[in-house]
Coordinates of C-alpha atoms in Angstrom, one line a residue:
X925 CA 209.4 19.6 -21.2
X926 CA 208.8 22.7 -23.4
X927 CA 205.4 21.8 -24.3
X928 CA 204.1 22.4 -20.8
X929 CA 203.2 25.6 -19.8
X930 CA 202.9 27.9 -16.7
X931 CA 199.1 26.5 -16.4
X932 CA 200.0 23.4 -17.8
X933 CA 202.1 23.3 -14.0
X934 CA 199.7 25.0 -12.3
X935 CA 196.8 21.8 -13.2
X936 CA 199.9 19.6 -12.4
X937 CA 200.6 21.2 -9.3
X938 CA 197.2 21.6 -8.1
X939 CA 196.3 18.0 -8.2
X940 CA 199.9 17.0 -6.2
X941 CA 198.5 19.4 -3.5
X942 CA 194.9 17.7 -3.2
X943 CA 196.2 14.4 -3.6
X944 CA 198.5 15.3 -0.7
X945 CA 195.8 16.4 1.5
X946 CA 193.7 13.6 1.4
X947 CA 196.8 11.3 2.0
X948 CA 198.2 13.4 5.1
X949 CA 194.0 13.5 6.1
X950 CA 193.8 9.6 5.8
X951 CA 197.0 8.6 7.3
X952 CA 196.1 10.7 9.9
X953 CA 192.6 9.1 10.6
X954 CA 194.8 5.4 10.4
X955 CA 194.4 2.9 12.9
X956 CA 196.9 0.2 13.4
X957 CA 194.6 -2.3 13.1
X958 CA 193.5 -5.1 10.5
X959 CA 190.1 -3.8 9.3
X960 CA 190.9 -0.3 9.5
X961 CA 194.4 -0.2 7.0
X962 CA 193.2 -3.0 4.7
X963 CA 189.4 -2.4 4.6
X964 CA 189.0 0.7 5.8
X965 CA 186.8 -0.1 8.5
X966 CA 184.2 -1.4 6.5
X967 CA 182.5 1.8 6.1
X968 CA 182.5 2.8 2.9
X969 CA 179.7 4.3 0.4
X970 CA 178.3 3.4 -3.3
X971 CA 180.3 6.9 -4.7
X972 CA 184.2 5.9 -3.5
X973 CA 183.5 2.0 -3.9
X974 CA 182.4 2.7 -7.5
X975 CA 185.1 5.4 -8.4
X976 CA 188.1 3.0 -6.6
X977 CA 186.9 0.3 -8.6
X978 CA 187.4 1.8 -11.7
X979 CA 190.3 3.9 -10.8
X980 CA 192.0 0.2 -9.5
X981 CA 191.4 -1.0 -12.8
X982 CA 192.1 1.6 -15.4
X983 CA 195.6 2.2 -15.0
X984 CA 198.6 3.3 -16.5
X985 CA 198.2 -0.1 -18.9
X986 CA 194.5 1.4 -20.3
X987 CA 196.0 4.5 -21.4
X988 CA 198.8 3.4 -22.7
X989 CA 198.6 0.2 -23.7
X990 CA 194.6 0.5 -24.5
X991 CA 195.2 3.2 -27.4
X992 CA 198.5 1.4 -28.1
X993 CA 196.5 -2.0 -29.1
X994 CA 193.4 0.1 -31.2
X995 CA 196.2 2.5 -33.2
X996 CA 197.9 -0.9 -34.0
X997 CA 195.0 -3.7 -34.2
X998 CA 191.5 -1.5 -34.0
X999 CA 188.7 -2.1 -31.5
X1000 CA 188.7 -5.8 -31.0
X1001 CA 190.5 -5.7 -27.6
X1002 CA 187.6 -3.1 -26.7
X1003 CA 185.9 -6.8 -25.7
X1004 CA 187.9 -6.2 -22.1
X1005 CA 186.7 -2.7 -21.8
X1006 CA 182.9 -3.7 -21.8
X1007 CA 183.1 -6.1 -18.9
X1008 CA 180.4 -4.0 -17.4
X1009 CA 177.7 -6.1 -17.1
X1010 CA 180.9 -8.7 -15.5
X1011 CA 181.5 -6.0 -12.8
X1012 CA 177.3 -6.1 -12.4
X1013 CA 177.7 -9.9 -12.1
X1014 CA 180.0 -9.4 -9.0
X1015 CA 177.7 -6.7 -7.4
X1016 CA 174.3 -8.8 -8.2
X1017 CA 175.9 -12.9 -7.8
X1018 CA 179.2 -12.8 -5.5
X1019 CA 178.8 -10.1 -3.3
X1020 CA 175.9 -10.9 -1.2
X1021 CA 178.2 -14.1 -0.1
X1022 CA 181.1 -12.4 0.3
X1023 CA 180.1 -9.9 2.5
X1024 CA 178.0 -12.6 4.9
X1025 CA 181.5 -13.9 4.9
X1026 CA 183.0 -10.9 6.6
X1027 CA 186.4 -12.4 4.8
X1028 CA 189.7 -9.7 4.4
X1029 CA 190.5 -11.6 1.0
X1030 CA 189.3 -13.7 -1.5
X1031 CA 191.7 -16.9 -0.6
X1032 CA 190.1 -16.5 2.8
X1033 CA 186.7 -17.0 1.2
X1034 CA 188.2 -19.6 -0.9
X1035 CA 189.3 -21.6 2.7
X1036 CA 185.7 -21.1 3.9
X1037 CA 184.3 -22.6 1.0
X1038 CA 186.7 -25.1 0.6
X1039 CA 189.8 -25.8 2.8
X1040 CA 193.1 -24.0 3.9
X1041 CA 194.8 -25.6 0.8
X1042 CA 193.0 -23.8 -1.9
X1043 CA 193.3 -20.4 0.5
X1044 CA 197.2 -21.0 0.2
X1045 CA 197.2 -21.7 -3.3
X1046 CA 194.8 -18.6 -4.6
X1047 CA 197.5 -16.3 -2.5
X1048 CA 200.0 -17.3 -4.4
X1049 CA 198.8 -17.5 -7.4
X1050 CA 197.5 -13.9 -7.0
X1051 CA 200.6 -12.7 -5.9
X1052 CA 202.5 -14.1 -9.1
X1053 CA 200.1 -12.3 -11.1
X1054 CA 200.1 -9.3 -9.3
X1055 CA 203.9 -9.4 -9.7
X1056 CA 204.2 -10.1 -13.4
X1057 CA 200.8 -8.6 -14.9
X1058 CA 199.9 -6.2 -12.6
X1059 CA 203.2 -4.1 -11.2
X1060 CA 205.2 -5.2 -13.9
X1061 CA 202.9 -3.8 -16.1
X1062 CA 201.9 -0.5 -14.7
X1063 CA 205.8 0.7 -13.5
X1064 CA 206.1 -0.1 -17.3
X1065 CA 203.6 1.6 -19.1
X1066 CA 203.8 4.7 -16.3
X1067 CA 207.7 4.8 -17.0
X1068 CA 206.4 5.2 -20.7
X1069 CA 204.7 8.0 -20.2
X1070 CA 207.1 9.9 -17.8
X1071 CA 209.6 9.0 -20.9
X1072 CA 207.5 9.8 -23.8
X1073 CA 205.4 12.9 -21.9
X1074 CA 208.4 14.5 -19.7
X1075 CA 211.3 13.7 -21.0
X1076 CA 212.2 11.8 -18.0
X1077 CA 214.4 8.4 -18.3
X1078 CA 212.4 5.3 -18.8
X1079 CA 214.2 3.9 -15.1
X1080 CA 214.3 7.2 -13.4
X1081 CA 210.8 7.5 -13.9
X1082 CA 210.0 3.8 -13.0
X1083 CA 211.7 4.8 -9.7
X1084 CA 209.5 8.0 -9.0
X1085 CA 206.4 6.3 -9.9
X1086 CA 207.3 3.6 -7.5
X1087 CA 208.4 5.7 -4.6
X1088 CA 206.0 8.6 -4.6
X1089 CA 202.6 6.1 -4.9
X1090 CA 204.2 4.1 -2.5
X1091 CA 204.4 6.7 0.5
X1092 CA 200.8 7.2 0.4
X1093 CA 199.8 3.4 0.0
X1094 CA 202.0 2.6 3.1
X1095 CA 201.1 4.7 5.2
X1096 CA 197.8 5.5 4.9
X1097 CA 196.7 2.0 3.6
X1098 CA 193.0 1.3 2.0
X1099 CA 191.6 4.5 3.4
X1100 CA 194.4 6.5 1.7
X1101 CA 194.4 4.6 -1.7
X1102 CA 190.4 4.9 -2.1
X1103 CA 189.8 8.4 -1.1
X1104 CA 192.6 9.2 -3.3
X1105 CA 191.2 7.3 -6.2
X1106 CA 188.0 8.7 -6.2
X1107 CA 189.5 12.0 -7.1
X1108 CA 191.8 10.5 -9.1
X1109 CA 189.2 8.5 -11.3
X1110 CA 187.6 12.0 -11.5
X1111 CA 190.6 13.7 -12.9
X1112 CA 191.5 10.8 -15.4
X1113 CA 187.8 10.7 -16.9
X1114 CA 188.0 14.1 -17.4
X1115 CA 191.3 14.8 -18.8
X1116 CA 190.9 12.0 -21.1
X1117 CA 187.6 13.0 -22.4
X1118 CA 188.5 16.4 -23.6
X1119 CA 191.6 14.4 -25.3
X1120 CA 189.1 12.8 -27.2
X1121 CA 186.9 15.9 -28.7
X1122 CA 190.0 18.1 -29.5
X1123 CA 191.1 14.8 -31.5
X1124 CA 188.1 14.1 -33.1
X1125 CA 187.8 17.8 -34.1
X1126 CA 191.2 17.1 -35.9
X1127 CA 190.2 14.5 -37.7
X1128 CA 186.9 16.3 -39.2
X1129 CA 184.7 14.6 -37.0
X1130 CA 183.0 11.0 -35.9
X1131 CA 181.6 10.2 -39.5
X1132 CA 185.2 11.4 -40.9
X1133 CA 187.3 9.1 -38.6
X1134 CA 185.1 6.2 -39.1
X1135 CA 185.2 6.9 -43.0
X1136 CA 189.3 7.0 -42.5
X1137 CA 189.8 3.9 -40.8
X1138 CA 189.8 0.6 -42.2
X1139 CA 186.9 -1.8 -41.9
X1140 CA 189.0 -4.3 -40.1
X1141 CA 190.0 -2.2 -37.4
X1142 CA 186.3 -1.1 -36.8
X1143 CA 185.5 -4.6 -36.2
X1144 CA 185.1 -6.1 -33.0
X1145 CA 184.5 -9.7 -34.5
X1146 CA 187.2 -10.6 -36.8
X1147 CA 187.0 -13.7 -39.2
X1148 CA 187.9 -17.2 -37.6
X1149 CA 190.6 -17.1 -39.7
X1150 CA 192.2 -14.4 -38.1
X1151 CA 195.2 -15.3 -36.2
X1152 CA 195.3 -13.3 -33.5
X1153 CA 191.6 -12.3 -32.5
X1154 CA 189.4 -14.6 -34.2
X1155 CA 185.6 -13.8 -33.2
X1156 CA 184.8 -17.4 -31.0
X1157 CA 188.2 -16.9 -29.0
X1158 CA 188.0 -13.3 -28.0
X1159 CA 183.9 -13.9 -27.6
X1160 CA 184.4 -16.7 -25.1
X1161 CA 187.4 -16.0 -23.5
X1162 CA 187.9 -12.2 -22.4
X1163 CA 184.4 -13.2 -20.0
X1164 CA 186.4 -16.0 -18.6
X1165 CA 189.3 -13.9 -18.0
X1166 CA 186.6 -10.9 -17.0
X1167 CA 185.1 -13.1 -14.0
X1168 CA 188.5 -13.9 -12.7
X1169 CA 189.2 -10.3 -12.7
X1170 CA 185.9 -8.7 -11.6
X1171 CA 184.7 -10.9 -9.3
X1172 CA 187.7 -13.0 -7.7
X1173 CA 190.9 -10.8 -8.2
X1174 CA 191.8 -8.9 -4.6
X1175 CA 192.7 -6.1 -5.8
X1176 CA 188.2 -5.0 -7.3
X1177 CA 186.4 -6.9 -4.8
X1178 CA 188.3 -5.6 -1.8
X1179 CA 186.5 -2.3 -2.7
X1180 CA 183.5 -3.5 -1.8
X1181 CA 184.3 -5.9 1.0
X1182 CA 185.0 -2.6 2.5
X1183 CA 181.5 -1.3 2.0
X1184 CA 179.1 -0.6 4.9
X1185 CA 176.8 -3.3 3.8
X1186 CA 175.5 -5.2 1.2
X1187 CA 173.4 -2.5 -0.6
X1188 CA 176.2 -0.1 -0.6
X1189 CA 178.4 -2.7 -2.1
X1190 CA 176.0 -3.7 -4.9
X1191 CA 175.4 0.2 -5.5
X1192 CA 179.0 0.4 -6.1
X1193 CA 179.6 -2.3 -8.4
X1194 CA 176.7 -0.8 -10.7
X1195 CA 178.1 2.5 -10.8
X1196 CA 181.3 1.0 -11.8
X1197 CA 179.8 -0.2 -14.4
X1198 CA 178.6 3.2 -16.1
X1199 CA 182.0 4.7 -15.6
X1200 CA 183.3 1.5 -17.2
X1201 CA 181.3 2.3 -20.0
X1202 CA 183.8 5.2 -20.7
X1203 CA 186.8 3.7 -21.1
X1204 CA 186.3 2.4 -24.8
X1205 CA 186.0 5.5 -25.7
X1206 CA 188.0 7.7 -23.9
X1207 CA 190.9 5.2 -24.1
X1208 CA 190.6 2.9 -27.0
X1209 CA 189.3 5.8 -29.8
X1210 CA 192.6 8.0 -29.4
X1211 CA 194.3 5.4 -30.7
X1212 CA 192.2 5.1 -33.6
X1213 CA 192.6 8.9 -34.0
X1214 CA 196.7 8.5 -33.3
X1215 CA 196.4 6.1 -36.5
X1216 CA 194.8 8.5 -38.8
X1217 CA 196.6 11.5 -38.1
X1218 CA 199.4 9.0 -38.1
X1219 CA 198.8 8.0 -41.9
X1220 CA 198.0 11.6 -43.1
X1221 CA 201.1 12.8 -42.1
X1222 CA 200.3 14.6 -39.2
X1223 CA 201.6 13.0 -36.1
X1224 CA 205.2 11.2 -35.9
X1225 CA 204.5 7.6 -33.7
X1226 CA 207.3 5.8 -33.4
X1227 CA 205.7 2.9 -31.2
X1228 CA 202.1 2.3 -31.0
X1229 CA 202.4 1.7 -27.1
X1230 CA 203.2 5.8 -26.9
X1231 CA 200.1 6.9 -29.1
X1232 CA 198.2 8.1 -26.1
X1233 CA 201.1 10.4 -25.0
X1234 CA 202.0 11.6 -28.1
X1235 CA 198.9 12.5 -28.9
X1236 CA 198.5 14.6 -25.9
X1237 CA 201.7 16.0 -26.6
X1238 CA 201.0 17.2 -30.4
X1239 CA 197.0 18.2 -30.4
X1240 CA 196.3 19.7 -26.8
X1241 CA 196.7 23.1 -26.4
X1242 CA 198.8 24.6 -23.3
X1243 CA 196.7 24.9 -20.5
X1244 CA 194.9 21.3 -20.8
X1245 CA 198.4 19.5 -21.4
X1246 CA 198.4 19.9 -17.7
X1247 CA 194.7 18.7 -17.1
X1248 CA 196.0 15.4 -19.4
X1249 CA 199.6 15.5 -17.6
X1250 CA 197.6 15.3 -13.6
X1251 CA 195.2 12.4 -15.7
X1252 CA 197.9 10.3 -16.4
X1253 CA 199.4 10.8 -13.0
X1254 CA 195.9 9.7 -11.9
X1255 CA 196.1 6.3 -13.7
X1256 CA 199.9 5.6 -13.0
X1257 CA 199.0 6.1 -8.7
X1258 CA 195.9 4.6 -8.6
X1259 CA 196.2 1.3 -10.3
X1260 CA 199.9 0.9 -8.6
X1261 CA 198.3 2.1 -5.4
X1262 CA 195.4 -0.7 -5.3
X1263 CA 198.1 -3.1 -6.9
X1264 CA 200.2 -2.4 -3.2
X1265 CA 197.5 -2.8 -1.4
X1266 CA 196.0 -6.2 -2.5
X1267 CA 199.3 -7.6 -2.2
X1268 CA 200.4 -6.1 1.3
X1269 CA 196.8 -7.7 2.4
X1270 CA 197.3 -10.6 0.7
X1271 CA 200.5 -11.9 2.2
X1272 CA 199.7 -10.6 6.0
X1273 CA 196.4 -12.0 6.2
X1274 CA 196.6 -15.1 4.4
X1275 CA 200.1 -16.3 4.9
X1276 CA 201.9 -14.2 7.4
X1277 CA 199.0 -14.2 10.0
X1278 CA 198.4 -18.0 9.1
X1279 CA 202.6 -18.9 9.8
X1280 CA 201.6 -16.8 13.5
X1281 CA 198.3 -16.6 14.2
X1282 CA 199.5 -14.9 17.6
X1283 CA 200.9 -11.5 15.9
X1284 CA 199.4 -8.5 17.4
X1285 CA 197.5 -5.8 14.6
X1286 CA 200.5 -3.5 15.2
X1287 CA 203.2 -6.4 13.8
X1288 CA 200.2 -7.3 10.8
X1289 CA 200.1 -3.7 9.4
X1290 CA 204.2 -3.4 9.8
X1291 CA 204.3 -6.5 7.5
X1292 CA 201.6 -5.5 4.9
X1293 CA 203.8 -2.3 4.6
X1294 CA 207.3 -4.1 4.2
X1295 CA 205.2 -6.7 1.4
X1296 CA 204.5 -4.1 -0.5
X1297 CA 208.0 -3.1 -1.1
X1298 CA 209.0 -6.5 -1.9
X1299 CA 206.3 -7.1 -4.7
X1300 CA 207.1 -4.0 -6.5
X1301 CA 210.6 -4.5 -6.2
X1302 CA 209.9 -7.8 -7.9
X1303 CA 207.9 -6.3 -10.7
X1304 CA 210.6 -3.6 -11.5
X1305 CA 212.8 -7.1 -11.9
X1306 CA 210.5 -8.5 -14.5
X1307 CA 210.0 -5.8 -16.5
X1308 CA 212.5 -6.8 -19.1
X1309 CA 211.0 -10.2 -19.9
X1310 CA 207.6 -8.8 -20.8
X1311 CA 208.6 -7.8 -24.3
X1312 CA 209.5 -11.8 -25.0
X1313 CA 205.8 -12.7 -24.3
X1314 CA 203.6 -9.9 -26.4
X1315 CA 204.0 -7.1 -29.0
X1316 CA 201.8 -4.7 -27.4
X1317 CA 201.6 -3.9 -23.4
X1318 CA 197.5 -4.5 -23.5
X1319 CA 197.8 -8.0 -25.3
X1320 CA 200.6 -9.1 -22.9
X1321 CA 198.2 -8.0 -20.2
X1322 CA 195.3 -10.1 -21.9
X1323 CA 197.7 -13.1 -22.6
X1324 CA 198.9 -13.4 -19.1
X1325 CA 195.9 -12.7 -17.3
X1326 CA 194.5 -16.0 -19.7
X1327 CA 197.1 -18.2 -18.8
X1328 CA 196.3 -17.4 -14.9
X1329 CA 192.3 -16.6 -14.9
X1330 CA 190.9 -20.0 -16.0
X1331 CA 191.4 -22.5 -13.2
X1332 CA 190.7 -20.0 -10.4
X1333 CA 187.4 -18.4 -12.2
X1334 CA 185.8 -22.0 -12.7
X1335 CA 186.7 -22.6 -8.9
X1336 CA 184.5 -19.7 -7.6
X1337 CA 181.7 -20.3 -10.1
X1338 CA 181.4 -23.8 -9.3
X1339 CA 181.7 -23.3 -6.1
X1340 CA 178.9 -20.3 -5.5
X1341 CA 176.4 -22.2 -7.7
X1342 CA 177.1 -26.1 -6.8
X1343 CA 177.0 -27.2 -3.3
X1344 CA 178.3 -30.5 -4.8
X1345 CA 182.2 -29.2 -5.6
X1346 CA 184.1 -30.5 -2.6
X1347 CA 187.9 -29.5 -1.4
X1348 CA 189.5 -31.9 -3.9
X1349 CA 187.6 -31.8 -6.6
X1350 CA 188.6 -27.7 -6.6
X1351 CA 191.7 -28.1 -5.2
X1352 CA 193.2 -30.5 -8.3
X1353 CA 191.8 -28.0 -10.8
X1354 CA 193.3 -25.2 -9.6
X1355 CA 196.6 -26.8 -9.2
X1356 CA 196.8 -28.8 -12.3
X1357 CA 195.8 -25.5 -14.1
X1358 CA 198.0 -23.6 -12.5
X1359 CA 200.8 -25.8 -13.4
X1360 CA 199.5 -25.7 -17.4
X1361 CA 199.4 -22.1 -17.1
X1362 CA 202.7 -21.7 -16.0
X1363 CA 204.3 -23.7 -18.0
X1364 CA 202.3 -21.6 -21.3
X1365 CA 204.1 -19.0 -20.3
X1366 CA 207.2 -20.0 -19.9
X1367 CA 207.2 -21.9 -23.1
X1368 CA 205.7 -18.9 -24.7
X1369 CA 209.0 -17.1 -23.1
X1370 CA 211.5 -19.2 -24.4
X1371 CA 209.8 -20.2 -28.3
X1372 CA 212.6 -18.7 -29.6
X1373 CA 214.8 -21.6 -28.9
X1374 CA 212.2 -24.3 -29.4
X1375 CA 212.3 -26.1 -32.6
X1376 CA 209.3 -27.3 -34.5
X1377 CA 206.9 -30.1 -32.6
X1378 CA 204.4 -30.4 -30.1
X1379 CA 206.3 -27.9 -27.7
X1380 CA 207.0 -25.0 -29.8
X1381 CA 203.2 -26.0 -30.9
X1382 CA 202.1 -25.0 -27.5
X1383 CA 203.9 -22.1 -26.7
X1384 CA 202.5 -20.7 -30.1
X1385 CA 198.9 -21.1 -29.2
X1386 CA 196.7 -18.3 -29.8
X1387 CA 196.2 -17.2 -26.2
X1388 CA 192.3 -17.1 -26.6
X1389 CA 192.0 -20.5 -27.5
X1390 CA 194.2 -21.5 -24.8
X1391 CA 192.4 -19.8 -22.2
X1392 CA 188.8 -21.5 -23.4
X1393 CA 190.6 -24.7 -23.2
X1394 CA 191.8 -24.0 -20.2
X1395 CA 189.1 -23.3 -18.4
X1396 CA 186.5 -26.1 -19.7
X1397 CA 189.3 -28.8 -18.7
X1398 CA 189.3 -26.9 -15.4
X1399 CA 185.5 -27.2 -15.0
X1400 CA 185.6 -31.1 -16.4
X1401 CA 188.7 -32.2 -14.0
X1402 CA 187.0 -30.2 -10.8
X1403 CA 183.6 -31.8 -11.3
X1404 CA 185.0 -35.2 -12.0
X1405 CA 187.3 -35.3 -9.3
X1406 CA 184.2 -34.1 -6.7
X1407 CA 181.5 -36.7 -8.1
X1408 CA 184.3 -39.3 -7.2
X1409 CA 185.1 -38.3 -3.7
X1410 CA 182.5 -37.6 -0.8
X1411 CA 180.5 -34.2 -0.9
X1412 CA 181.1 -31.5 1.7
X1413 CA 179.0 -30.9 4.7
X1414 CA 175.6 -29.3 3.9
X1415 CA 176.5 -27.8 7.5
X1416 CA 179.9 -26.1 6.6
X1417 CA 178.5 -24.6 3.5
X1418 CA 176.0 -22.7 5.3
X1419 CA 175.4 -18.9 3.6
X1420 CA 178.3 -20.1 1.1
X1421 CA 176.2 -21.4 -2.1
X1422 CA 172.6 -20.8 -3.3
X1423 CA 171.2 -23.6 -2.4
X1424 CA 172.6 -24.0 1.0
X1425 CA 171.8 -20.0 1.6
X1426 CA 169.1 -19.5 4.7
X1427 CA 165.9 -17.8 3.9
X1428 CA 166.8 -15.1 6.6
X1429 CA 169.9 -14.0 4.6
X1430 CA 167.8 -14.3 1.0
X1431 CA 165.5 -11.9 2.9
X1432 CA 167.8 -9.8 4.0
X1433 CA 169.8 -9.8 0.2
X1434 CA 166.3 -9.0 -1.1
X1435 CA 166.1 -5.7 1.1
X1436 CA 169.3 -4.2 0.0
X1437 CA 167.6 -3.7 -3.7
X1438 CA 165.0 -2.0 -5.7
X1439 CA 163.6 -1.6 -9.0
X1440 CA 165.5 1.7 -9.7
X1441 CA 168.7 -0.6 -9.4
X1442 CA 167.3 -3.1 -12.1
X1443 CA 166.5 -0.6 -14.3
X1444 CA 169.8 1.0 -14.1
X1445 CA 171.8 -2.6 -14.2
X1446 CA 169.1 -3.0 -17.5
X1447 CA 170.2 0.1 -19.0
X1448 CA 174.2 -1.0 -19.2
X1449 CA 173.5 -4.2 -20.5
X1450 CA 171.3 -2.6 -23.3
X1451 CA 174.1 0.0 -23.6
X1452 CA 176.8 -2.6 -24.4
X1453 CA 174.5 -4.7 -26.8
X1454 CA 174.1 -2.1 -28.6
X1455 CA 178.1 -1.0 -29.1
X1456 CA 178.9 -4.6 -30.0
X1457 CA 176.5 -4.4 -32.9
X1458 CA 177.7 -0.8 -33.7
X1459 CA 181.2 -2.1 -34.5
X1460 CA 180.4 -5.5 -36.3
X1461 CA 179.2 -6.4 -39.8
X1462 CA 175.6 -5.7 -38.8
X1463 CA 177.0 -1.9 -38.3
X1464 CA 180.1 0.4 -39.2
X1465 CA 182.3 -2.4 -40.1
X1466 CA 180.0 -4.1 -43.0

């Protein structure tokens, strides 16, 4: 740990002591009850909703595995890092009905818009995934970093990441996690973005690093022919797996079920989407500059899953190694921390409090904390079988998340824009998919020791395709199976579709915006438009 300095510390130390004030400040304002420790209190504004959302979702797995997948394949995963206008689709489409809901979690909407079946299906299937591509992947990537940055052992790190995020998250529940992640979203932007100038001073420059890369890796629409990211898959399927995670996954949209309203909520998701903007660049272009300085000689990678660290390690000068040291501590706490959280809310409110509906808030907050431990004790446990499934830790976090998204994304779109989707019809999709998912991945797992046919065939699919397929079977089968059963009650649908949405709630929705929120939800869409034509053959990579 040579390379850090006395300031280098002092950055280090200075973040530990704010982040331990506002945890000992937010356990200390902690209610034992529901609402407060998993939503806290519903009283949240448009700055910490926005911030939490991205700090929940660019983790330990962005830095690392983010500039990981652009020093070894370019920017074509940067597709999953301009789900901006996705996270505007849950502020502008979903949120209006989940917040009339006054649900705790997104199964629990599910059961109101459907039955207690699909509730108890969604929680499971979210805690699988937030077992095996969610914790598994963040203890992983933030055990890289402890390894590659400090010099720490790969498990003792693991261990230290686990515990230290842990005593915050369970004690101070939502309240401590988002107040936390606001600064730590803060921290992370910044460190990373002065990363990103010292590296492209190094390389000469903007026009030098483009000049320096290849053409293929400045291309975010590969031929068709390409075998891992050909244009149509990665097009069509990172939205799929983007409205899964954006709009249905617990772990975002329980930011802004804690919001104070509607318009707060909405306000939250769009500023999210400016600071998502960032993270292709902040993230995704180090690893381009890791490559280059890579090939000239300059910078020993031995793994392009550790370019982020190393490059921190190599070009920044004492003083901000600290600043990039307390960003990465940033990432690691608060995607693990919102990780802990979903999960702990997950199980108590949707199975634990449906097995005894009579448990008392005290007992429902005592079992959210002792889920937590559980799940991330689980995660540590599949850590070793990642490597079987994916080269790099961002594509195994694509290529799991597109084995899982499909089914439960077409259940909530269908079911917000067709009052026609009954129980079954949603329930068989999601349970057949599930199942086809599943077994994807466990074939994908053990391809080794399949020989040539329609299995191995299978396991080898490109993911992408996969997922497409996946999800317009999922659509067919759940509108099939609906058309040949009865439709639901108009009645019980009430406030859960558009078309069965009162004119007093429409009105009400209508109040909560203004044109200064369209023009700034027009302004990222133009934004991202104009990246994706930037690094295509119309642009850079012609």
């Amino acid at each position: 740990m040579h390379f850090l300095g006395p300031i280098d510390w002092l950055f280090i130390g200075l973040y530990m002591v704010v982040i331990a004030a506002i945890s000992i400040w937010s356990i200390k304002k902690a209610k034992d009850s529901p609402s407060d420790y998993f939503l806290a209190n519903r009283n949240l504004g448009w700055f910490v909703i926005g911030a939490s959302i991205l700090a929940s979702n660019v983790g330990s797995e962005h830095i690392v595995g983010l500039a990981g997948t652009a020093a070894s394949s370019g920017v074509v995963m940067g597709h999953y890092e301009l789900h901006s206008w996705i996270i505007l689709t849950l502020g502008w489409v979903f949120v209006p009905f989940y917040m009339r809901s006054m649900v705790y979690t997104m199964p629990e909407f599910l059961e109101r818009r459907f039955n207690a079946e699909a509730r108890w299906l969604l929680s499971i299937i979210q805690l699988i995934s937030y077992v095996i591509a969610k914790a598994a992947v963040t203890i992983y990537a933030g055990a890289l970093v402890f390894n590659s940055l400090l010099g720490v052992d790969f498990w003792t790190g693991a261990i230290i990441l686990v515990v230290v995020t842990g005593v915050y998250t369970i004690f101070g529940g939502l309240h401590a996690v988002m107040y936390t992640e606001a600064i730590q979203a803060i921290v992370l932007l910044l460190g990373s973005a002065v990363l990103l100038f010292i590296g492209l001073d190094k390389v000469g420059g903007w026009g030098t690093l483009m000049e320096s890369l290849p053409k293929e890796k400045l291309n975010m629409f590969p031929p068709l022919s390409d075998p891992n990211f050909p244009w149509a898959g990665i097009l069509f399927a990172s939205p799929i797996v983007g409205l899964w995670y954006w709009c249905t996954d617990q772990h975002i949209v329980q930011r802004c079920l804690a919001a104070r309203n509607e318009k707060e909520a909405r306000r939250g998701t769009i500023f999210a989407a400016y600071l998502k903007l960032m993270p292709f660049f902040i993230f995704m272009i180090p690893g381009l500059i890791a490559y280059v300085l890579h090939k000239q000689g300059k910078l020993e990678m031995t793994d392009a899953d550790v370019a982020f660290p190393t490059l921190v390690k190599e070009i920044m000068p004492v003083g901000l190694r600290g600043l990039l040291a307390g960003g990465l501590l940033a990432a690691l706490m608060s995607s693990l921390a919102s990780v802990y959280n979903a999960c702990s809310t997950l199980f108590t409110m949707d199975i634990y409090q449906k097995m005894k509906p009579e448990a008392e808030s005290r007992e429902l907050v005592r079992v959210g904390r002792i889920a937590t431990g559980v799940v991330v004790l689980l995660g540590m446990i599949w850590i070793p079988l990642m490597k079987n499934i994916s080269k790099g830790l961002y594509s195994y976090l694509q290529s799991v998340q597109s084995y899982l998204a499909p089914p439960i994304a077409a259940a909530f779109l269908l079911g917000v824009f067709s009052k026609r989707i009954n129980a079954k019809g949603a329930y068989t999709a999601m349970v057949v998919g599930f199942i086809i998912g599943i077994l994807k991945l466990v074939f994908e797992l053990l391809q080794k020791s399949l020989g040539p046919g329609l299995l191995y065939d299978f396991a080898t699919m490109n993911f992408l395709y996969f997922c497409i397929a996946l999800f317009v079977f999922s659509v067919v089968l759940m509108i099939v199976v609906s058309l040949a059963s009865p439709a639901p009650d108009e009645a019980h649908l009430e406030g859960l579709t558009f078309a069965t949405t009162v004119a007093e709630d429409k009105k009400a929705s209508r109040a909560s915006w203004n044109q200064k929120d369209v023009l700034l939800t027009l302004l990222v869409l133009v934004f991202i438009i104009a990246v994706f034509m930037y690094f295509s053959p119309l642009g850079i990579a012609k």
